Amino acid sequence: MSPIDDRRWVDLKTDYAFKQLFGQPQTTDILRAFLNGVLHREGADAIAQVRVANSEQSATHYGGKTKRLDIYAQTDRQERINLEIQVGREPATVPRALLYWASMFEAQAVQGMDYRDLAPTLSINVLNFRLFHSTADYHTTYHIYQDPGHLGQLTDMLALHMIELPKFRRLWRQGGIDLFDDRSVPWLLLLDASKNARNRAILEDLAMSDTTLDHALRVWEEISHDPDQYAAFLSRRKALLDEASQLHRAETRGLERGMREGEIKGKLEGQLEVARTMLASGEPLERVVLFTGLDRETLRAIQLGDPHP
């Protein structure tokens, strides 16, 4: 690899660059290695071949929502895999993952087929934010189990993988991850290497004995060097930043509105409590109207015992 200014390494967590690296017909060896690493597939269990399929899932009913997957792949075992990268915080990450899984699973069904021919469907979500605060594990996997106590797995047809990069970074910095103990580690380092010279140096050393990782680094370099690809990356990054800014503004407005509504509600509750006390002590209705500012209908409702006038 030739040296590149740090600012010219495209961030592979941006969905455009992510798809260029893992989602092209000429990079299926990179996708296969990534999937085998993340899914811990080795030996006879390893994915031998993978094909990138059409990532757009059409709506299955009138008015339905079209789903555009980041990377939709099929393995030599006919497994369906959705690989998603999520940079900005997505409040509905889990429902979204389930919806995308369901669309892939349903898309297999054709008229006259035997349900036994349905293939396992996996969703792998790489998140650049913390999703689960109850565990320090950066890679968690979910299936359908018997209640209570996870006594048995119902089926291998569904698997949801959540990989939280902030947790991975923290454990890596603390020395809590062995580079050679988990084959997904180099690939997660790669996703986080655009502004990390130490990660890049480690990956370059590993690539000397790993042809697939070497291929990945060369593709990454090409994306970073090519003016058109770099411009497309910058455009997509700007769009993501704009989306994040809009979400932040919406959340801020929602918080401010909630505070205002809370203040109004608190003031009203105070007025109602004063009115109840005055009416109970026999104060004239007109005096209570003047003192509290409440209308006569509300005060009469209080007199009739309405708990929510």
Coordinates of N, CA and C in Angstrom, one line a residue, residues 34-272:
F34 N -15.3 -11.7 6.0 CA -15.9 -11.0 7.0 C -17.0 -11.8 7.7
L35 N -17.9 -12.4 6.9 CA -19.0 -13.2 7.4 C -18.5 -14.4 8.2
N36 N -17.5 -15.1 7.7 CA -16.9 -16.2 8.5 C -16.3 -15.8 9.8
G37 N -15.7 -14.6 9.8 CA -15.1 -14.1 11.0 C -16.2 -13.7 12.0
V38 N -17.2 -13.0 11.6 CA -18.3 -12.5 12.5 C -19.1 -13.6 13.0
L39 N -19.4 -14.6 12.1 CA -20.3 -15.7 12.5 C -19.5 -16.9 13.1
H40 N -18.2 -16.7 13.2 CA -17.3 -17.8 13.8 C -17.4 -19.1 13.0
R41 N -17.4 -19.0 11.7 CA -17.5 -20.2 10.9 C -16.1 -20.7 10.5
E42 N -15.8 -21.9 10.8 CA -14.5 -22.5 10.5 C -14.7 -23.9 10.0
G43 N -13.6 -24.4 9.3 CA -13.6 -25.8 8.8 C -14.8 -26.1 7.9
A44 N -15.4 -27.2 8.2 CA -16.6 -27.7 7.4 C -17.8 -26.7 7.5
D45 N -17.8 -25.9 8.6 CA -18.9 -25.0 8.8 C -18.7 -23.7 8.1
A46 N -17.6 -23.4 7.6 CA -17.3 -22.1 6.9 C -18.1 -21.9 5.7
I47 N -18.4 -20.7 5.4 CA -19.1 -20.3 4.1 C -18.1 -20.4 3.0
A48 N -18.4 -21.3 2.0 CA -17.4 -21.5 1.0 C -17.6 -20.5 -0.2
Q49 N -18.9 -20.1 -0.4 CA -19.2 -19.2 -1.5 C -20.3 -18.3 -1.1
V50 N -20.3 -17.1 -1.6 CA -21.3 -16.1 -1.2 C -21.6 -15.3 -2.5
R51 N -22.9 -14.9 -2.6 CA -23.3 -14.1 -3.8 C -24.0 -12.9 -3.3
V52 N -23.7 -11.8 -3.9 CA -24.4 -10.5 -3.5 C -25.6 -10.4 -4.4
A53 N -26.8 -10.3 -3.8 CA -28.1 -10.3 -4.5 C -28.7 -8.9 -4.5
N54 N -29.8 -8.7 -5.2 CA -30.5 -7.4 -5.2 C -30.9 -7.0 -3.8
S55 N -30.4 -5.8 -3.4 CA -30.6 -5.4 -2.0 C -32.0 -4.7 -1.8
E56 N -32.8 -4.5 -2.8 CA -34.0 -3.8 -2.7 C -35.1 -4.8 -2.5
Q57 N -35.8 -4.8 -1.4 CA -36.9 -5.7 -1.1 C -38.2 -4.9 -1.3
S58 N -39.0 -5.4 -2.3 CA -40.2 -4.7 -2.7 C -41.3 -4.9 -1.6
A59 N -42.2 -4.0 -1.6 CA -43.4 -4.1 -0.7 C -44.2 -5.4 -1.1
T60 N -44.7 -6.1 -0.1 CA -45.5 -7.3 -0.4 C -47.0 -7.1 -0.4
H61 N -47.4 -5.8 -0.1 CA -48.8 -5.5 -0.2 C -49.0 -4.1 -0.6
Y62 N -50.2 -3.7 -1.1 CA -50.4 -2.3 -1.5 C -50.2 -1.4 -0.3
G63 N -49.4 -0.3 -0.6 CA -49.1 0.7 0.4 C -48.0 0.3 1.4
G64 N -47.4 -0.9 1.1 CA -46.3 -1.4 2.0 C -45.0 -0.6 1.7
K65 N -44.1 -0.8 2.6 CA -42.8 -0.1 2.6 C -41.7 -0.9 1.9
T66 N -41.1 -0.3 0.9 CA -40.0 -0.9 0.2 C -38.7 -0.8 1.1
K67 N -38.0 -1.9 1.3 CA -36.8 -1.9 2.1 C -35.6 -2.0 1.3
R68 N -34.7 -1.1 1.5 CA -33.4 -1.1 0.8 C -32.3 -1.6 1.8
L69 N -31.8 -2.8 1.6 CA -30.8 -3.4 2.5 C -29.5 -2.8 2.1
D70 N -28.5 -2.8 3.1 CA -27.2 -2.4 2.7 C -26.5 -3.4 1.8
I71 N -26.4 -4.6 2.3 CA -25.9 -5.8 1.6 C -26.8 -7.0 1.8
Y72 N -27.2 -7.6 0.7 CA -28.1 -8.8 0.8 C -27.3 -9.9 0.1
A73 N -27.0 -10.9 0.9 CA -26.1 -12.0 0.3 C -26.8 -13.3 0.5
Q74 N -26.4 -14.3 -0.4 CA -26.8 -15.7 -0.3 C -25.6 -16.5 -0.3
T75 N -25.5 -17.5 0.6 CA -24.4 -18.4 0.7 C -24.6 -19.6 -0.1
D76 N -23.5 -20.5 -0.2 CA -23.6 -21.7 -0.9 C -24.6 -22.7 -0.2
R77 N -25.0 -22.4 1.0 CA -26.0 -23.2 1.7 C -27.4 -22.6 1.6
Q78 N -27.5 -21.6 0.8 CA -28.8 -20.9 0.5 C -29.2 -20.0 1.7
E79 N -28.3 -19.8 2.6 CA -28.7 -18.9 3.7 C -28.8 -17.5 3.2
R80 N -29.8 -16.8 3.7 CA -30.0 -15.4 3.4 C -29.4 -14.5 4.5
I81 N -28.5 -13.5 4.1 CA -27.9 -12.7 5.1 C -28.0 -11.2 4.7
N82 N -28.5 -10.4 5.7 CA -28.6 -9.0 5.5 C -27.5 -8.4 6.4
L83 N -26.5 -7.7 5.8 CA -25.4 -7.0 6.5 C -25.7 -5.5 6.5
E84 N -25.9 -4.9 7.6 CA -26.2 -3.5 7.7 C -25.2 -2.8 8.5
I85 N -24.8 -1.5 8.1 CA -24.0 -0.6 8.9 C -24.8 0.6 9.3
Q86 N -24.8 0.9 10.5 CA -25.6 2.1 11.0 C -24.7 3.0 11.8
V87 N -24.4 4.2 11.2 CA -23.5 5.2 11.8 C -24.2 6.0 12.9
G88 N -25.4 6.6 12.5 CA -26.1 7.4 13.4 C -27.0 6.6 14.3
R89 N -27.3 7.1 15.5 CA -28.2 6.4 16.4 C -29.6 6.3 15.8
E90 N -30.1 5.1 15.8 CA -31.4 4.7 15.3 C -32.3 4.2 16.4
P91 N -33.2 5.0 16.9 CA -34.0 4.6 18.0 C -34.8 3.3 17.8
A92 N -35.1 3.0 16.5 CA -35.9 1.8 16.2 C -35.0 0.7 15.6
T93 N -33.8 0.5 16.1 CA -32.9 -0.4 15.6 C -33.4 -1.8 15.6
V94 N -34.0 -2.3 16.7 CA -34.4 -3.7 16.8 C -35.7 -3.9 15.9
P95 N -36.7 -3.1 16.0 CA -37.9 -3.3 15.1 C -37.4 -3.2 13.6
R96 N -36.5 -2.3 13.2 CA -36.1 -2.2 11.9 C -35.4 -3.5 11.4
A97 N -34.5 -4.1 12.3 CA -33.8 -5.3 12.0 C -34.8 -6.4 11.8
L98 N -35.8 -6.5 12.7 CA -36.8 -7.6 12.5 C -37.6 -7.4 11.2
L99 N -37.9 -6.2 10.9 CA -38.7 -6.0 9.6 C -37.8 -6.4 8.4
Y100 N -36.6 -6.0 8.4 CA -35.7 -6.4 7.3 C -35.5 -7.9 7.3
W101 N -35.4 -8.6 8.4 CA -35.3 -10.0 8.5 C -36.6 -10.6 7.9
A102 N -37.7 -10.1 8.3 CA -39.0 -10.7 7.9 C -39.1 -10.6 6.3
S103 N -38.7 -9.4 5.8 CA -38.8 -9.2 4.4 C -38.0 -10.2 3.6
M104 N -36.8 -10.5 4.1 CA -35.9 -11.5 3.5 C -36.5 -12.9 3.6
F105 N -37.0 -13.2 4.7 CA -37.5 -14.6 5.0 C -38.8 -14.8 4.1
E106 N -39.6 -13.8 4.0 CA -40.9 -13.9 3.3 C -40.6 -14.0 1.8
A107 N -39.5 -13.3 1.3 CA -39.2 -13.2 -0.1 C -38.8 -14.6 -0.7
Q108 N -38.4 -15.5 0.2 CA -38.1 -16.8 -0.3 C -39.3 -17.6 -0.8
A109 N -40.5 -17.3 -0.3 CA -41.7 -18.1 -0.5 C -42.2 -17.9 -1.9
V110 N -42.4 -19.0 -2.6 CA -43.0 -18.9 -4.0 C -44.1 -19.9 -4.0
Q111 N -45.1 -19.7 -4.9 CA -46.3 -20.5 -4.9 C -45.9 -22.0 -5.2
G112 N -46.5 -22.8 -4.3 CA -46.3 -24.3 -4.5 C -45.0 -24.8 -3.8
M113 N -44.2 -24.0 -3.1 CA -43.0 -24.5 -2.5 C -43.3 -25.2 -1.2
D114 N -42.5 -26.0 -0.7 CA -42.6 -26.7 0.6 C -41.9 -25.8 1.6
Y115 N -42.6 -25.6 2.7 CA -42.1 -24.7 3.8 C -40.8 -25.3 4.3
R116 N -40.5 -26.5 4.2 CA -39.3 -27.1 4.6 C -38.1 -26.6 3.8
D117 N -38.4 -26.0 2.6 CA -37.3 -25.5 1.8 C -36.8 -24.1 2.2
L118 N -37.5 -23.5 3.1 CA -37.1 -22.2 3.5 C -35.7 -22.3 4.2
A119 N -34.9 -21.3 3.9 CA -33.5 -21.3 4.3 C -33.3 -20.4 5.5
P120 N -32.4 -20.7 6.4 CA -32.1 -19.8 7.6 C -31.8 -18.4 7.1
T121 N -32.2 -17.4 7.8 CA -32.1 -16.0 7.5 C -31.4 -15.3 8.6
L122 N -30.3 -14.6 8.3 CA -29.5 -13.9 9.4 C -29.5 -12.4 9.1
S123 N -29.5 -11.7 10.2 CA -29.3 -10.2 10.1 C -28.1 -9.8 10.9
I124 N -27.2 -9.2 10.3 CA -26.0 -8.7 11.0 C -25.9 -7.2 11.0
N125 N -26.0 -6.6 12.1 CA -26.1 -5.1 12.3 C -24.9 -4.6 13.0
V126 N -24.1 -3.8 12.2 CA -22.9 -3.2 12.8 C -23.2 -1.8 13.2
L127 N -23.2 -1.5 14.4 CA -23.7 -0.2 15.0 C -22.6 0.7 15.5
N128 N -22.6 1.9 15.1 CA -21.6 2.9 15.6 C -22.1 3.6 16.9
F129 N -22.9 2.9 17.7 CA -23.4 3.5 18.9 C -23.8 2.3 19.8
R130 N -23.9 2.7 21.1 CA -24.3 1.6 22.1 C -25.8 1.4 22.0
L131 N -26.2 0.2 21.9 CA -27.6 -0.2 21.8 C -28.1 -0.8 23.1
F132 N -27.3 -1.7 23.7 CA -27.7 -2.4 24.9 C -26.8 -1.9 26.1
H133 N -27.3 -1.3 27.1 CA -26.5 -0.8 28.2 C -26.4 -1.8 29.3
S134 N -27.1 -3.0 29.2 CA -27.1 -4.0 30.3 C -26.0 -5.0 30.2
T135 N -25.2 -4.9 29.1 CA -24.1 -5.9 28.9 C -22.9 -5.1 28.3
A136 N -21.7 -5.6 28.6 CA -20.5 -5.0 28.0 C -20.1 -5.8 26.8
D137 N -20.8 -6.9 26.4 CA -20.4 -7.6 25.2 C -20.7 -6.8 24.0
Y138 N -19.7 -6.7 23.1 CA -19.9 -5.9 21.9 C -20.6 -6.7 20.8
H139 N -20.6 -8.0 20.8 CA -21.3 -8.8 19.8 C -22.3 -9.7 20.6
T140 N -23.6 -9.4 20.3 CA -24.7 -10.2 20.9 C -25.5 -10.8 19.8
T141 N -26.0 -12.1 20.1 CA -26.8 -12.8 19.1 C -28.1 -13.2 19.7
Y142 N -29.2 -13.1 18.9 CA -30.5 -13.4 19.3 C -31.2 -14.4 18.4
H143 N -31.9 -15.4 19.1 CA -32.7 -16.4 18.4 C -34.1 -16.4 19.1
I144 N -34.9 -17.4 18.7 CA -36.1 -17.6 19.4 C -36.0 -18.8 20.3
Y145 N -36.2 -18.6 21.6 CA -36.1 -19.6 22.6 C -37.4 -19.9 23.3
Q146 N -37.4 -21.0 24.0 CA -38.6 -21.3 24.8 C -38.6 -20.5 26.1
D147 N -39.7 -20.0 26.5 CA -39.8 -19.4 27.8 C -40.2 -20.4 28.8
P148 N -39.9 -20.3 30.1 CA -38.9 -19.3 30.6 C -37.5 -19.8 30.6
G149 N -36.5 -19.0 30.8 CA -35.1 -19.4 31.0 C -34.4 -19.9 29.8
H150 N -34.9 -19.6 28.6 CA -34.1 -20.0 27.4 C -33.8 -21.5 27.4
L151 N -34.9 -22.3 27.6 CA -34.7 -23.7 27.8 C -34.4 -24.5 26.5
G152 N -34.7 -23.9 25.4 CA -34.4 -24.6 24.1 C -34.7 -23.6 22.9
Q153 N -33.9 -23.8 21.9 CA -34.0 -23.0 20.7 C -35.1 -23.6 19.8
L154 N -36.1 -22.7 19.4 CA -37.2 -23.2 18.6 C -36.7 -23.5 17.2
T155 N -35.8 -22.7 16.6 CA -35.4 -22.9 15.2 C -34.1 -22.1 14.9
D156 N -33.4 -22.6 13.9 CA -32.2 -21.9 13.5 C -32.5 -21.0 12.3
M157 N -33.8 -20.8 12.0 CA -34.2 -20.0 10.8 C -34.0 -18.5 11.1
L158 N -33.9 -18.1 12.3 CA -33.8 -16.7 12.6 C -32.5 -16.5 13.5
A159 N -31.7 -15.5 13.2 CA -30.6 -15.0 14.0 C -30.4 -13.6 13.7
L160 N -30.4 -12.8 14.8 CA -30.1 -11.4 14.8 C -28.8 -11.1 15.5
H161 N -27.8 -10.6 14.8 CA -26.5 -10.2 15.4 C -26.4 -8.7 15.5
M162 N -26.0 -8.3 16.7 CA -25.8 -6.8 16.9 C -24.3 -6.6 17.4
I163 N -23.6 -5.9 16.6 CA -22.2 -5.6 16.9 C -22.1 -4.1 17.2
E164 N -21.7 -3.8 18.4 CA -21.7 -2.4 18.9 C -20.2 -1.9 18.9
L165 N -19.8 -1.1 17.9 CA -18.4 -0.7 17.8 C -17.9 0.1 19.0
P166 N -18.7 1.0 19.6 CA -18.1 1.7 20.8 C -17.6 0.7 21.9
K167 N -18.3 -0.3 22.1 CA -17.9 -1.3 23.1 C -16.7 -2.0 22.7
F168 N -16.6 -2.4 21.3 CA -15.4 -3.0 20.8 C -14.2 -2.1 21.0
R169 N -14.3 -0.8 20.6 CA -13.2 0.1 20.8 C -12.7 0.2 22.2
R170 N -13.6 0.3 23.1 CA -13.2 0.4 24.5 C -12.5 -0.8 25.0
L171 N -13.0 -2.0 24.7 CA -12.3 -3.2 25.1 C -11.0 -3.4 24.4
W172 N -10.9 -3.0 23.1 CA -9.6 -3.0 22.4 C -8.6 -2.1 23.0
R173 N -9.0 -0.9 23.4 CA -8.1 0.1 24.0 C -7.6 -0.4 25.4
Q174 N -8.5 -1.1 26.1 CA -8.1 -1.6 27.4 C -7.4 -2.9 27.4
G175 N -7.1 -3.5 26.2 CA -6.4 -4.7 26.1 C -7.2 -5.9 26.4
G176 N -8.6 -5.8 26.3 CA -9.5 -6.9 26.7 C -9.8 -7.8 25.5
I177 N -9.2 -7.6 24.3 CA -9.5 -8.4 23.1 C -8.2 -8.9 22.6
D178 N -8.1 -10.2 22.3 CA -7.0 -10.9 21.7 C -7.1 -10.8 20.2
L179 N -6.1 -10.2 19.6 CA -6.2 -10.1 18.1 C -6.3 -11.4 17.4
F180 N -5.8 -12.5 18.0 CA -5.8 -13.8 17.3 C -6.8 -14.7 17.8
D181 N -7.6 -14.3 18.8 CA -8.6 -15.2 19.4 C -9.9 -15.2 18.7
D182 N -10.2 -14.1 18.0 CA -11.4 -13.9 17.3 C -11.2 -13.4 15.9
R183 N -11.6 -14.1 14.9 CA -11.3 -13.8 13.5 C -12.1 -12.6 13.0
S184 N -13.0 -12.1 13.8 CA -13.7 -10.9 13.4 C -13.0 -9.6 13.8
V185 N -12.0 -9.7 14.7 CA -11.3 -8.6 15.2 C -10.6 -7.7 14.1
P186 N -9.8 -8.3 13.2 CA -9.2 -7.5 12.1 C -10.2 -6.7 11.3
W187 N -11.4 -7.3 11.0 CA -12.4 -6.7 10.2 C -13.0 -5.5 11.0
L188 N -13.2 -5.7 12.2 CA -13.8 -4.6 13.0 C -12.7 -3.4 13.2
L189 N -11.5 -3.8 13.3 CA -10.4 -2.8 13.3 C -10.4 -2.0 12.0
L190 N -10.6 -2.8 10.9 CA -10.6 -2.1 9.6 C -11.7 -1.1 9.5
L191 N -12.9 -1.4 10.0 CA -14.0 -0.4 9.9 C -13.7 0.8 10.7
D192 N -12.8 0.7 11.7 CA -12.5 1.8 12.6 C -11.1 2.4 12.3
A193 N -10.5 2.2 11.1 CA -9.1 2.5 10.9 C -8.9 3.8 10.1
S194 N -10.0 4.5 9.7 CA -9.8 5.6 8.8 C -9.0 6.7 9.5
K195 N -9.1 6.9 10.8 CA -8.4 7.9 11.6 C -7.5 7.3 12.7
N196 N -7.2 6.1 12.5 CA -6.4 5.4 13.5 C -5.2 4.7 12.8
A197 N -4.0 5.4 12.9 CA -2.8 4.9 12.3 C -2.3 3.6 12.9
R198 N -2.6 3.4 14.2 CA -2.2 2.2 14.9 C -2.9 1.0 14.3
N199 N -4.2 1.2 14.1 CA -5.0 0.1 13.5 C -4.5 -0.2 12.1
R200 N -4.2 0.8 11.3 CA -3.7 0.6 9.9 C -2.4 -0.2 9.9
A201 N -1.5 0.2 10.9 CA -0.2 -0.5 10.9 C -0.4 -2.0 11.3
I202 N -1.3 -2.3 12.2 CA -1.6 -3.7 12.6 C -2.2 -4.4 11.4
L203 N -3.1 -3.8 10.7 CA -3.7 -4.5 9.5 C -2.7 -4.7 8.4
E204 N -1.8 -3.8 8.2 CA -0.8 -4.0 7.1 C 0.1 -5.1 7.5
D205 N 0.4 -5.3 8.8 CA 1.2 -6.4 9.2 C 0.5 -7.8 9.0
L206 N -0.8 -7.8 9.3 CA -1.6 -9.0 9.2 C -1.8 -9.3 7.7
A207 N -1.9 -8.3 6.9 CA -2.1 -8.5 5.4 C -1.0 -9.2 4.7
M208 N 0.2 -9.1 5.3 CA 1.4 -9.8 4.7 C 1.2 -11.3 4.6
S209 N 0.4 -11.9 5.5 CA 0.1 -13.3 5.5 C -1.4 -13.6 5.2
D210 N -2.2 -12.6 4.9 CA -3.6 -12.9 4.7 C -4.0 -12.2 3.4
T211 N -4.1 -13.0 2.3 CA -4.4 -12.4 1.0 C -5.7 -11.7 0.9
T212 N -6.7 -12.2 1.6 CA -8.0 -11.5 1.5 C -8.0 -10.2 2.2
L213 N -7.3 -10.1 3.4 CA -7.2 -8.8 4.1 C -6.4 -7.8 3.2
D214 N -5.4 -8.4 2.6 CA -4.6 -7.5 1.7 C -5.4 -7.0 0.5
H215 N -6.3 -7.8 0.0 CA -7.2 -7.4 -1.1 C -8.1 -6.3 -0.5
A216 N -8.6 -6.4 0.7 CA -9.5 -5.4 1.3 C -8.8 -4.1 1.5
L217 N -7.5 -4.1 1.9 CA -6.8 -2.9 2.0 C -6.5 -2.2 0.7
R218 N -6.3 -3.0 -0.3 CA -6.1 -2.4 -1.7 C -7.4 -1.8 -2.2
V219 N -8.5 -2.5 -2.0 CA -9.8 -1.9 -2.4 C -10.1 -0.6 -1.7
W220 N -9.8 -0.6 -0.4 CA -10.0 0.6 0.4 C -9.1 1.8 -0.1
E221 N -7.9 1.4 -0.4 CA -7.0 2.5 -1.0 C -7.5 3.0 -2.3
E222 N -8.1 2.1 -3.1 CA -8.6 2.6 -4.4 C -9.8 3.5 -4.2
I223 N -10.7 3.1 -3.3 CA -11.8 4.0 -3.0 C -11.4 5.4 -2.5
S224 N -10.3 5.4 -1.7 CA -9.8 6.6 -1.1 C -9.1 7.5 -2.2
H225 N -8.5 6.8 -3.2 CA -7.7 7.6 -4.2 C -8.6 8.1 -5.3
D226 N -9.6 7.3 -5.7 CA -10.4 7.6 -6.9 C -11.2 8.9 -6.6
P227 N -11.1 9.9 -7.5 CA -11.7 11.2 -7.2 C -13.3 11.1 -7.2
D228 N -13.8 10.3 -8.1 CA -15.3 10.1 -8.2 C -15.8 9.4 -7.0
Q229 N -15.1 8.3 -6.6 CA -15.5 7.6 -5.4 C -15.4 8.4 -4.1
Y230 N -14.3 9.1 -4.1 CA -14.1 10.0 -2.9 C -15.2 11.1 -2.8
A231 N -15.5 11.6 -4.0 CA -16.6 12.6 -4.0 C -17.9 12.0 -3.6
A232 N -18.2 10.8 -4.0 CA -19.5 10.1 -3.6 C -19.5 9.9 -2.1
F233 N -18.3 9.5 -1.6 CA -18.2 9.2 -0.2 C -18.5 10.5 0.6
L234 N -17.9 11.6 0.2 CA -18.1 12.9 0.9 C -19.6 13.3 0.8
S235 N -20.2 13.1 -0.3 CA -21.6 13.5 -0.5 C -22.5 12.7 0.5
R236 N -22.2 11.4 0.6 CA -23.0 10.5 1.4 C -22.7 10.8 2.9
R237 N -21.5 11.1 3.2 CA -21.2 11.5 4.6 C -21.9 12.8 5.0
K238 N -22.0 13.7 4.1 CA -22.7 15.0 4.4 C -24.2 14.7 4.6
A239 N -24.7 13.8 3.8 CA -26.2 13.5 4.0 C -26.4 12.8 5.3
L240 N -25.5 12.0 5.8 CA -25.6 11.3 7.1 C -25.5 12.3 8.2
L241 N -24.6 13.3 8.1 CA -24.4 14.3 9.1 C -25.7 15.2 9.2
D242 N -26.2 15.5 8.0 CA -27.5 16.3 8.0 C -28.6 15.5 8.6
E243 N -28.7 14.2 8.4 CA -29.8 13.4 9.0 C -29.6 13.4 10.5
A244 N -28.3 13.3 11.0 CA -28.1 13.2 12.4 C -28.4 14.6 13.0
S245 N -28.1 15.7 12.3 CA -28.4 17.0 12.8 C -29.9 17.2 12.9
Q246 N -30.6 16.8 11.9 CA -32.1 16.9 11.9 C -32.7 16.1 13.1
L247 N -32.2 14.9 13.3 CA -32.7 14.1 14.4 C -32.4 14.7 15.8
H248 N -31.2 15.3 15.9 CA -30.9 16.0 17.2 C -31.8 17.2 17.4
R249 N -32.1 18.0 16.3 CA -33.0 19.1 16.5 C -34.4 18.7 16.8
A250 N -34.8 17.6 16.2 CA -36.2 17.1 16.5 C -36.3 16.6 18.0
E251 N -35.2 15.9 18.4 CA -35.2 15.5 19.8 C -35.2 16.6 20.8
T252 N -34.4 17.7 20.4 CA -34.3 18.9 21.3 C -35.7 19.6 21.3
R253 N -36.3 19.7 20.2 CA -37.6 20.4 20.1 C -38.6 19.5 20.9
G254 N -38.6 18.2 20.8 CA -39.5 17.3 21.6 C -39.3 17.5 23.1
L255 N -38.0 17.6 23.5 CA -37.7 17.8 24.9 C -38.3 19.1 25.4
E256 N -38.0 20.2 24.6 CA -38.5 21.5 25.0 C -40.0 21.5 25.1
R257 N -40.7 20.9 24.1 CA -42.1 20.9 24.1 C -42.7 20.1 25.3
G258 N -42.0 19.0 25.6 CA -42.4 18.2 26.8 C -42.2 19.0 28.1
M259 N -41.2 19.8 28.2 CA -41.0 20.6 29.4 C -42.1 21.7 29.5
R260 N -42.4 22.3 28.3 CA -43.5 23.3 28.4 C -44.8 22.7 28.8
E261 N -45.1 21.5 28.2 CA -46.3 20.9 28.5 C -46.4 20.5 30.0
G262 N -45.2 20.1 30.5 CA -45.1 19.7 31.9 C -45.4 20.9 32.8
E263 N -44.8 22.1 32.4 CA -45.0 23.3 33.2 C -46.5 23.7 33.2
I264 N -47.1 23.6 32.0 CA -48.6 23.9 31.9 C -49.4 23.0 32.7
K265 N -49.1 21.7 32.6 CA -49.8 20.7 33.4 C -49.7 20.9 34.9
G266 N -48.4 21.2 35.3 CA -48.2 21.5 36.7 C -48.9 22.7 37.2
K267 N -49.0 23.7 36.4 CA -49.7 24.9 36.8 C -51.2 24.7 36.9
L268 N -51.7 23.9 36.0 CA -53.2 23.6 36.0 C -53.5 22.7 37.2
E269 N -52.6 21.7 37.5 CA -52.8 20.9 38.7 C -52.9 21.8 40.0
G270 N -52.0 22.7 40.0 CA -51.9 23.6 41.2 C -53.2 24.4 41.3
Q271 N -53.7 24.9 40.2 CA -55.0 25.7 40.2 C -56.1 24.8 40.6
L272 N -56.2 23.6 40.2 CA -57.3 22.7 40.5 C -57.2 22.4 42.0

